[in-house]
Amino acid sequence: MTVERFYITTPIYYVNARPHLGHAHTTILADAMARFNRLMGREVHFLTGTDEHGDKIVKAAQAAGKSPQEYCDEISGIFKTLWPELDISNNQFIRTTDPEHKRLVQKALQQVYDSGDIYFGEYGGHYCFGCERFYTEKELVDGLCPDHKTKPEYIAEKNYFFRMKKYQAWLLEHIKANPEFIRPEQYRAEVVALLESGELEDLCISRPKSRLDWGVELPFDTDYVAYVWFDALLNYLTALGWPDGQKMRDFWPGANHLIAKDILKPHAVFWPTMLKAMGLEPFQHLNVHGYWLVKDTKMSKSLGNVVEPLSLKDKYGLSGFRYFLLREVTFGYDSSFSEESFCGRFNSDLANDLGNLFSRSLAMTHKYFGGSIPQAGLGGPDEEELQLMAREACLNYQRLFGRFQTAKALDALWELVRGLNKYIDTQAPWSLHKEN
């Protein structure tokens, strides 16, 4: 019998700041998908970890008065310690400063270089230190980085480039032939529009050590380190023991990446073209979620609107916290966070609907039957309707949850919860008891 396998990854989180609600949401969603697939009988490998190279790490370490490695050890440790507190069931935690990861990144770089898909050239562009990437004029919004709203610095320097444009036509054809490759649909459409625009350029994949030395050294030129994305994205393979590890053979065919929409382009364009250049099949699905907004603004340390996940977990309980994150957000779209909305969801769904159902059912079982579940009676039309509702709720839940649509899946399940409450009201067992 062939065992189905499911490989779920979170982004590896950048360690320039402590974890916040956005990190918790992504990781809890990935954890829910891992648990769901285990319940469905699949063998699951669940990967998370931390991304530890680049300009921002050096600057954050300097501000903290530490070496980059000391700083990375501290913040990575905070992430790793947080996940058990949120009941995260990951199988593996990877760091891009792990020696084996760095060795395999160099192996991949050498392979792509030897194939002729990496070349040396000169480039000038608008560099955002926050994003650690170059932007074209067309990508800027009023001359500013679209994400950080800051003016990039124009940098001209000699670097190594990956022939990404070479694979543009292949990637476009693959996305169109596989509608579920990027989901939800709006992000697939965004990537298709980018590829059809003809604006895709080759990717600068190095940084000169004269400017940045905190990174993976290029195996074919020791004066340069790898661009952070060419290093970070490879974690999804190095964690499985690429190129010939057993986990690579077992789990890569079922690879599902889960990311926030701000890193869509690296995952939807850089990553599949890198895989193609390495002679590998692309991942199965790229699953993209929106932002948590606080007063209509993306959560950001620099803006001072970060929500600490542990404070909510400690105040309301872990189960309620996890339920809120899975129930409140329509997958792919932004959602506004406030403690009022948290309490409203907690009270309406968990206390009133589900809590009321449990409380009444258990209380009446104890009151009328001494705490023992009685023998079921013969069902009539009402019971048949309830059974049909239960079957439909379970099937809809499985169908939607398997596609990361957790809010819609839970709403389908709550149709049954509300139906059961209505059934109790209609049947009025307290009246039946009085009538013996």
JSON list of C-alpha atoms in Angstrom, two decimals, residues 198-345:
[
{"chain": "A", "resi": 198, "resn": "GLY", "atom": "CA", "xyz": [7.86, 41.18, -19.83]},
{"chain": "A", "resi": 199, "resn": "GLU", "atom": "CA", "xyz": [9.44, 43.05, -16.89]},
{"chain": "A", "resi": 200, "resn": "LEU", "atom": "CA", "xyz": [11.15, 40.02, -15.39]},
{"chain": "A", "resi": 201, "resn": "GLU", "atom": "CA", "xyz": [14.93, 40.43, -15.26]},
{"chain": "A", "resi": 202, "resn": "ASP", "atom": "CA", "xyz": [17.80, 38.18, -14.29]},
{"chain": "A", "resi": 203, "resn": "LEU", "atom": "CA", "xyz": [18.28, 37.94, -10.52]},
{"chain": "A", "resi": 204, "resn": "CYS", "atom": "CA", "xyz": [21.27, 39.44, -8.72]},
{"chain": "A", "resi": 205, "resn": "ILE", "atom": "CA", "xyz": [22.34, 36.61, -6.37]},
{"chain": "A", "resi": 206, "resn": "SER", "atom": "CA", "xyz": [25.46, 37.98, -4.68]},
{"chain": "A", "resi": 207, "resn": "ARG", "atom": "CA", "xyz": [26.65, 40.77, -2.44]},
{"chain": "A", "resi": 208, "resn": "PRO", "atom": "CA", "xyz": [30.31, 41.91, -2.40]},
{"chain": "A", "resi": 209, "resn": "LYS", "atom": "CA", "xyz": [32.05, 41.26, 0.91]},
{"chain": "A", "resi": 210, "resn": "SER", "atom": "CA", "xyz": [33.25, 44.86, 0.82]},
{"chain": "A", "resi": 211, "resn": "ARG", "atom": "CA", "xyz": [29.63, 45.77, 1.58]},
{"chain": "A", "resi": 212, "resn": "LEU", "atom": "CA", "xyz": [28.33, 42.67, 3.40]},
{"chain": "A", "resi": 213, "resn": "ASP", "atom": "CA", "xyz": [30.23, 39.66, 4.69]},
{"chain": "A", "resi": 214, "resn": "TRP", "atom": "CA", "xyz": [27.51, 38.05, 6.84]},
{"chain": "A", "resi": 215, "resn": "GLY", "atom": "CA", "xyz": [26.28, 35.34, 4.48]},
{"chain": "A", "resi": 216, "resn": "VAL", "atom": "CA", "xyz": [27.15, 32.12, 2.68]},
{"chain": "A", "resi": 217, "resn": "GLU", "atom": "CA", "xyz": [30.36, 32.56, 0.73]},
{"chain": "A", "resi": 218, "resn": "LEU", "atom": "CA", "xyz": [30.11, 31.85, -3.00]},
{"chain": "A", "resi": 219, "resn": "PRO", "atom": "CA", "xyz": [32.04, 28.65, -3.75]},
{"chain": "A", "resi": 220, "resn": "PHE", "atom": "CA", "xyz": [33.35, 30.06, -7.05]},
{"chain": "A", "resi": 221, "resn": "ASP", "atom": "CA", "xyz": [34.34, 33.55, -5.77]},
{"chain": "A", "resi": 222, "resn": "THR", "atom": "CA", "xyz": [35.37, 34.12, -2.16]},
{"chain": "A", "resi": 223, "resn": "ASP", "atom": "CA", "xyz": [34.98, 37.89, -2.51]},
{"chain": "A", "resi": 224, "resn": "TYR", "atom": "CA", "xyz": [31.19, 37.52, -2.51]},
{"chain": "A", "resi": 225, "resn": "VAL", "atom": "CA", "xyz": [28.41, 36.08, -0.35]},
{"chain": "A", "resi": 226, "resn": "ALA", "atom": "CA", "xyz": [25.07, 34.76, -1.56]},
{"chain": "A", "resi": 227, "resn": "TYR", "atom": "CA", "xyz": [22.02, 37.01, -1.78]},
{"chain": "A", "resi": 228, "resn": "VAL", "atom": "CA", "xyz": [19.85, 36.15, 1.21]},
{"chain": "A", "resi": 229, "resn": "TRP", "atom": "CA", "xyz": [16.96, 34.79, -0.88]},
{"chain": "A", "resi": 230, "resn": "PHE", "atom": "CA", "xyz": [19.16, 32.37, -2.84]},
{"chain": "A", "resi": 231, "resn": "ASP", "atom": "CA", "xyz": [20.35, 31.10, 0.54]},
{"chain": "A", "resi": 232, "resn": "ALA", "atom": "CA", "xyz": [17.02, 31.13, 2.41]},
{"chain": "A", "resi": 233, "resn": "LEU", "atom": "CA", "xyz": [14.76, 29.49, -0.18]},
{"chain": "A", "resi": 234, "resn": "LEU", "atom": "CA", "xyz": [17.06, 26.49, -0.41]},
{"chain": "A", "resi": 235, "resn": "ASN", "atom": "CA", "xyz": [16.22, 25.58, 3.20]},
{"chain": "A", "resi": 236, "resn": "TYR", "atom": "CA", "xyz": [13.14, 23.75, 1.90]},
{"chain": "A", "resi": 237, "resn": "LEU", "atom": "CA", "xyz": [15.51, 21.31, 0.17]},
{"chain": "A", "resi": 238, "resn": "THR", "atom": "CA", "xyz": [18.46, 21.25, 2.56]},
{"chain": "A", "resi": 239, "resn": "ALA", "atom": "CA", "xyz": [16.13, 20.28, 5.41]},
{"chain": "A", "resi": 240, "resn": "LEU", "atom": "CA", "xyz": [15.21, 17.14, 3.46]},
{"chain": "A", "resi": 241, "resn": "GLY", "atom": "CA", "xyz": [18.84, 16.21, 2.78]},
{"chain": "A", "resi": 242, "resn": "TRP", "atom": "CA", "xyz": [18.97, 17.30, -0.87]},
{"chain": "A", "resi": 243, "resn": "PRO", "atom": "CA", "xyz": [20.12, 15.97, -3.27]},
{"chain": "A", "resi": 244, "resn": "ASP", "atom": "CA", "xyz": [19.83, 12.29, -2.37]},
{"chain": "A", "resi": 245, "resn": "GLY", "atom": "CA", "xyz": [18.38, 12.06, 1.15]},
{"chain": "A", "resi": 246, "resn": "GLN", "atom": "CA", "xyz": [15.50, 9.66, 1.79]},
{"chain": "A", "resi": 247, "resn": "LYS", "atom": "CA", "xyz": [13.31, 12.48, 3.10]},
{"chain": "A", "resi": 248, "resn": "MET", "atom": "CA", "xyz": [13.92, 14.33, -0.16]},
{"chain": "A", "resi": 249, "resn": "ARG", "atom": "CA", "xyz": [12.63, 11.37, -2.15]},
{"chain": "A", "resi": 250, "resn": "ASP", "atom": "CA", "xyz": [9.69, 10.81, 0.18]},
{"chain": "A", "resi": 251, "resn": "PHE", "atom": "CA", "xyz": [8.41, 14.32, 0.86]},
{"chain": "A", "resi": 252, "resn": "TRP", "atom": "CA", "xyz": [9.39, 16.73, -1.92]},
{"chain": "A", "resi": 253, "resn": "PRO", "atom": "CA", "xyz": [6.59, 15.50, -4.29]},
{"chain": "A", "resi": 254, "resn": "GLY", "atom": "CA", "xyz": [4.03, 16.62, -1.67]},
{"chain": "A", "resi": 255, "resn": "ALA", "atom": "CA", "xyz": [5.63, 20.00, -0.85]},
{"chain": "A", "resi": 256, "resn": "ASN", "atom": "CA", "xyz": [3.25, 22.76, 0.29]},
{"chain": "A", "resi": 257, "resn": "HIS", "atom": "CA", "xyz": [4.75, 26.14, 1.13]},
{"chain": "A", "resi": 258, "resn": "LEU", "atom": "CA", "xyz": [2.79, 28.54, 3.34]},
{"chain": "A", "resi": 259, "resn": "ILE", "atom": "CA", "xyz": [3.74, 32.22, 3.17]},
{"chain": "A", "resi": 260, "resn": "ALA", "atom": "CA", "xyz": [2.40, 35.74, 3.68]},
{"chain": "A", "resi": 261, "resn": "LYS", "atom": "CA", "xyz": [1.73, 37.82, 0.58]},
{"chain": "A", "resi": 262, "resn": "ASP", "atom": "CA", "xyz": [4.73, 40.13, 1.09]},
{"chain": "A", "resi": 263, "resn": "ILE", "atom": "CA", "xyz": [7.11, 37.35, -0.04]},
{"chain": "A", "resi": 264, "resn": "LEU", "atom": "CA", "xyz": [5.01, 36.20, -3.00]},
{"chain": "A", "resi": 265, "resn": "LYS", "atom": "CA", "xyz": [7.51, 37.11, -5.74]},
{"chain": "A", "resi": 266, "resn": "PRO", "atom": "CA", "xyz": [10.53, 35.30, -4.23]},
{"chain": "A", "resi": 267, "resn": "HIS", "atom": "CA", "xyz": [8.46, 32.14, -3.69]},
{"chain": "A", "resi": 268, "resn": "ALA", "atom": "CA", "xyz": [6.38, 32.26, -6.87]},
{"chain": "A", "resi": 269, "resn": "VAL", "atom": "CA", "xyz": [9.12, 33.43, -9.29]},
{"chain": "A", "resi": 270, "resn": "PHE", "atom": "CA", "xyz": [12.64, 33.14, -7.84]},
{"chain": "A", "resi": 271, "resn": "TRP", "atom": "CA", "xyz": [12.09, 29.73, -6.23]},
{"chain": "A", "resi": 272, "resn": "PRO", "atom": "CA", "xyz": [10.49, 27.70, -9.05]},
{"chain": "A", "resi": 273, "resn": "THR", "atom": "CA", "xyz": [13.03, 29.03, -11.57]},
{"chain": "A", "resi": 274, "resn": "MET", "atom": "CA", "xyz": [15.86, 28.11, -9.20]},
{"chain": "A", "resi": 275, "resn": "LEU", "atom": "CA", "xyz": [14.41, 24.61, -8.91]},
{"chain": "A", "resi": 276, "resn": "LYS", "atom": "CA", "xyz": [14.14, 24.34, -12.70]},
{"chain": "A", "resi": 277, "resn": "ALA", "atom": "CA", "xyz": [17.77, 25.37, -13.09]},
{"chain": "A", "resi": 278, "resn": "MET", "atom": "CA", "xyz": [18.72, 22.67, -10.57]},
{"chain": "A", "resi": 279, "resn": "GLY", "atom": "CA", "xyz": [16.82, 20.04, -12.56]},
{"chain": "A", "resi": 280, "resn": "LEU", "atom": "CA", "xyz": [14.11, 19.57, -9.91]},
{"chain": "A", "resi": 281, "resn": "GLU", "atom": "CA", "xyz": [10.34, 19.41, -10.14]},
{"chain": "A", "resi": 282, "resn": "PRO", "atom": "CA", "xyz": [8.60, 22.44, -8.60]},
{"chain": "A", "resi": 283, "resn": "PHE", "atom": "CA", "xyz": [6.72, 22.27, -5.30]},
{"chain": "A", "resi": 284, "resn": "GLN", "atom": "CA", "xyz": [3.09, 21.11, -5.30]},
{"chain": "A", "resi": 285, "resn": "HIS", "atom": "CA", "xyz": [1.35, 24.23, -3.94]},
{"chain": "A", "resi": 286, "resn": "LEU", "atom": "CA", "xyz": [2.24, 27.75, -2.85]},
{"chain": "A", "resi": 287, "resn": "ASN", "atom": "CA", "xyz": [-0.38, 28.82, -0.28]},
{"chain": "A", "resi": 288, "resn": "VAL", "atom": "CA", "xyz": [-0.53, 32.57, 0.34]},
{"chain": "A", "resi": 289, "resn": "HIS", "atom": "CA", "xyz": [-2.25, 34.35, 3.22]},
{"chain": "A", "resi": 290, "resn": "GLY", "atom": "CA", "xyz": [-2.85, 38.03, 3.90]},
{"chain": "A", "resi": 291, "resn": "TYR", "atom": "CA", "xyz": [-1.76, 40.33, 6.71]},
{"chain": "A", "resi": 292, "resn": "TRP", "atom": "CA", "xyz": [-3.01, 40.93, 10.19]},
{"chain": "A", "resi": 293, "resn": "LEU", "atom": "CA", "xyz": [-3.79, 44.64, 10.34]},
{"chain": "A", "resi": 294, "resn": "VAL", "atom": "CA", "xyz": [-3.92, 46.78, 13.46]},
{"chain": "A", "resi": 295, "resn": "LYS", "atom": "CA", "xyz": [-6.05, 49.88, 12.82]},
{"chain": "A", "resi": 296, "resn": "ASP", "atom": "CA", "xyz": [-5.83, 49.17, 9.07]},
{"chain": "A", "resi": 297, "resn": "THR", "atom": "CA", "xyz": [-2.01, 49.06, 9.12]},
{"chain": "A", "resi": 298, "resn": "LYS", "atom": "CA", "xyz": [0.28, 46.04, 8.63]},
{"chain": "A", "resi": 299, "resn": "MET", "atom": "CA", "xyz": [1.81, 44.83, 11.87]},
{"chain": "A", "resi": 300, "resn": "SER", "atom": "CA", "xyz": [5.40, 46.04, 12.08]},
{"chain": "A", "resi": 301, "resn": "LYS", "atom": "CA", "xyz": [8.00, 46.49, 14.80]},
{"chain": "A", "resi": 302, "resn": "SER", "atom": "CA", "xyz": [9.05, 49.82, 13.27]},
{"chain": "A", "resi": 303, "resn": "LEU", "atom": "CA", "xyz": [5.47, 51.10, 13.53]},
{"chain": "A", "resi": 304, "resn": "GLY", "atom": "CA", "xyz": [5.12, 49.94, 17.14]},
{"chain": "A", "resi": 305, "resn": "ASN", "atom": "CA", "xyz": [1.85, 48.05, 16.55]},
{"chain": "A", "resi": 306, "resn": "VAL", "atom": "CA", "xyz": [3.08, 44.53, 17.23]},
{"chain": "A", "resi": 307, "resn": "VAL", "atom": "CA", "xyz": [0.76, 42.14, 19.11]},
{"chain": "A", "resi": 308, "resn": "GLU", "atom": "CA", "xyz": [2.56, 39.64, 21.36]},
{"chain": "A", "resi": 309, "resn": "PRO", "atom": "CA", "xyz": [1.10, 36.13, 20.89]},
{"chain": "A", "resi": 310, "resn": "LEU", "atom": "CA", "xyz": [1.95, 34.86, 24.38]},
{"chain": "A", "resi": 311, "resn": "SER", "atom": "CA", "xyz": [0.04, 37.66, 26.09]},
{"chain": "A", "resi": 312, "resn": "LEU", "atom": "CA", "xyz": [-3.15, 36.59, 24.27]},
{"chain": "A", "resi": 313, "resn": "LYS", "atom": "CA", "xyz": [-2.50, 32.90, 24.88]},
{"chain": "A", "resi": 314, "resn": "ASP", "atom": "CA", "xyz": [-1.91, 33.46, 28.58]},
{"chain": "A", "resi": 315, "resn": "LYS", "atom": "CA", "xyz": [-5.00, 35.66, 28.95]},
{"chain": "A", "resi": 316, "resn": "TYR", "atom": "CA", "xyz": [-7.54, 33.61, 26.95]},
{"chain": "A", "resi": 317, "resn": "GLY", "atom": "CA", "xyz": [-6.07, 30.11, 26.79]},
{"chain": "A", "resi": 318, "resn": "LEU", "atom": "CA", "xyz": [-4.26, 28.36, 23.99]},
{"chain": "A", "resi": 319, "resn": "SER", "atom": "CA", "xyz": [-7.26, 26.60, 22.40]},
{"chain": "A", "resi": 320, "resn": "GLY", "atom": "CA", "xyz": [-9.26, 29.81, 22.14]},
{"chain": "A", "resi": 321, "resn": "PHE", "atom": "CA", "xyz": [-6.26, 31.68, 20.74]},
{"chain": "A", "resi": 322, "resn": "ARG", "atom": "CA", "xyz": [-5.61, 29.03, 18.07]},
{"chain": "A", "resi": 323, "resn": "TYR", "atom": "CA", "xyz": [-9.31, 28.88, 17.18]},
{"chain": "A", "resi": 324, "resn": "PHE", "atom": "CA", "xyz": [-9.49, 32.64, 16.69]},
{"chain": "A", "resi": 325, "resn": "LEU", "atom": "CA", "xyz": [-6.52, 32.69, 14.30]},
{"chain": "A", "resi": 326, "resn": "LEU", "atom": "CA", "xyz": [-7.98, 29.86, 12.20]},
{"chain": "A", "resi": 327, "resn": "ARG", "atom": "CA", "xyz": [-11.56, 31.16, 12.24]},
{"chain": "A", "resi": 328, "resn": "GLU", "atom": "CA", "xyz": [-11.22, 34.92, 11.86]},
{"chain": "A", "resi": 329, "resn": "VAL", "atom": "CA", "xyz": [-9.25, 35.13, 8.60]},
{"chain": "A", "resi": 330, "resn": "THR", "atom": "CA", "xyz": [-10.58, 34.31, 5.13]},
{"chain": "A", "resi": 331, "resn": "PHE", "atom": "CA", "xyz": [-7.55, 32.66, 3.58]},
{"chain": "A", "resi": 332, "resn": "GLY", "atom": "CA", "xyz": [-5.67, 34.97, 1.23]},
{"chain": "A", "resi": 333, "resn": "TYR", "atom": "CA", "xyz": [-7.17, 38.19, 2.56]},
{"chain": "A", "resi": 334, "resn": "ASP", "atom": "CA", "xyz": [-6.16, 40.70, 5.24]},
{"chain": "A", "resi": 335, "resn": "SER", "atom": "CA", "xyz": [-7.89, 40.74, 8.58]},
{"chain": "A", "resi": 336, "resn": "SER", "atom": "CA", "xyz": [-8.03, 43.43, 11.25]},
{"chain": "A", "resi": 337, "resn": "PHE", "atom": "CA", "xyz": [-7.02, 42.50, 14.78]},
{"chain": "A", "resi": 338, "resn": "SER", "atom": "CA", "xyz": [-8.41, 43.99, 17.94]},
{"chain": "A", "resi": 339, "resn": "GLU", "atom": "CA", "xyz": [-8.91, 42.48, 21.35]},
{"chain": "A", "resi": 340, "resn": "GLU", "atom": "CA", "xyz": [-12.62, 43.34, 21.01]},
{"chain": "A", "resi": 341, "resn": "SER", "atom": "CA", "xyz": [-12.91, 41.19, 17.89]},
{"chain": "A", "resi": 342, "resn": "PHE", "atom": "CA", "xyz": [-11.03, 38.41, 19.67]},
{"chain": "A", "resi": 343, "resn": "CYS", "atom": "CA", "xyz": [-13.46, 38.51, 22.61]},
{"chain": "A", "resi": 344, "resn": "GLY", "atom": "CA", "xyz": [-16.46, 38.72, 20.28]},
{"chain": "A", "resi": 345, "resn": "ARG", "atom": "CA", "xyz": [-15.43, 35.60, 18.37]}
]
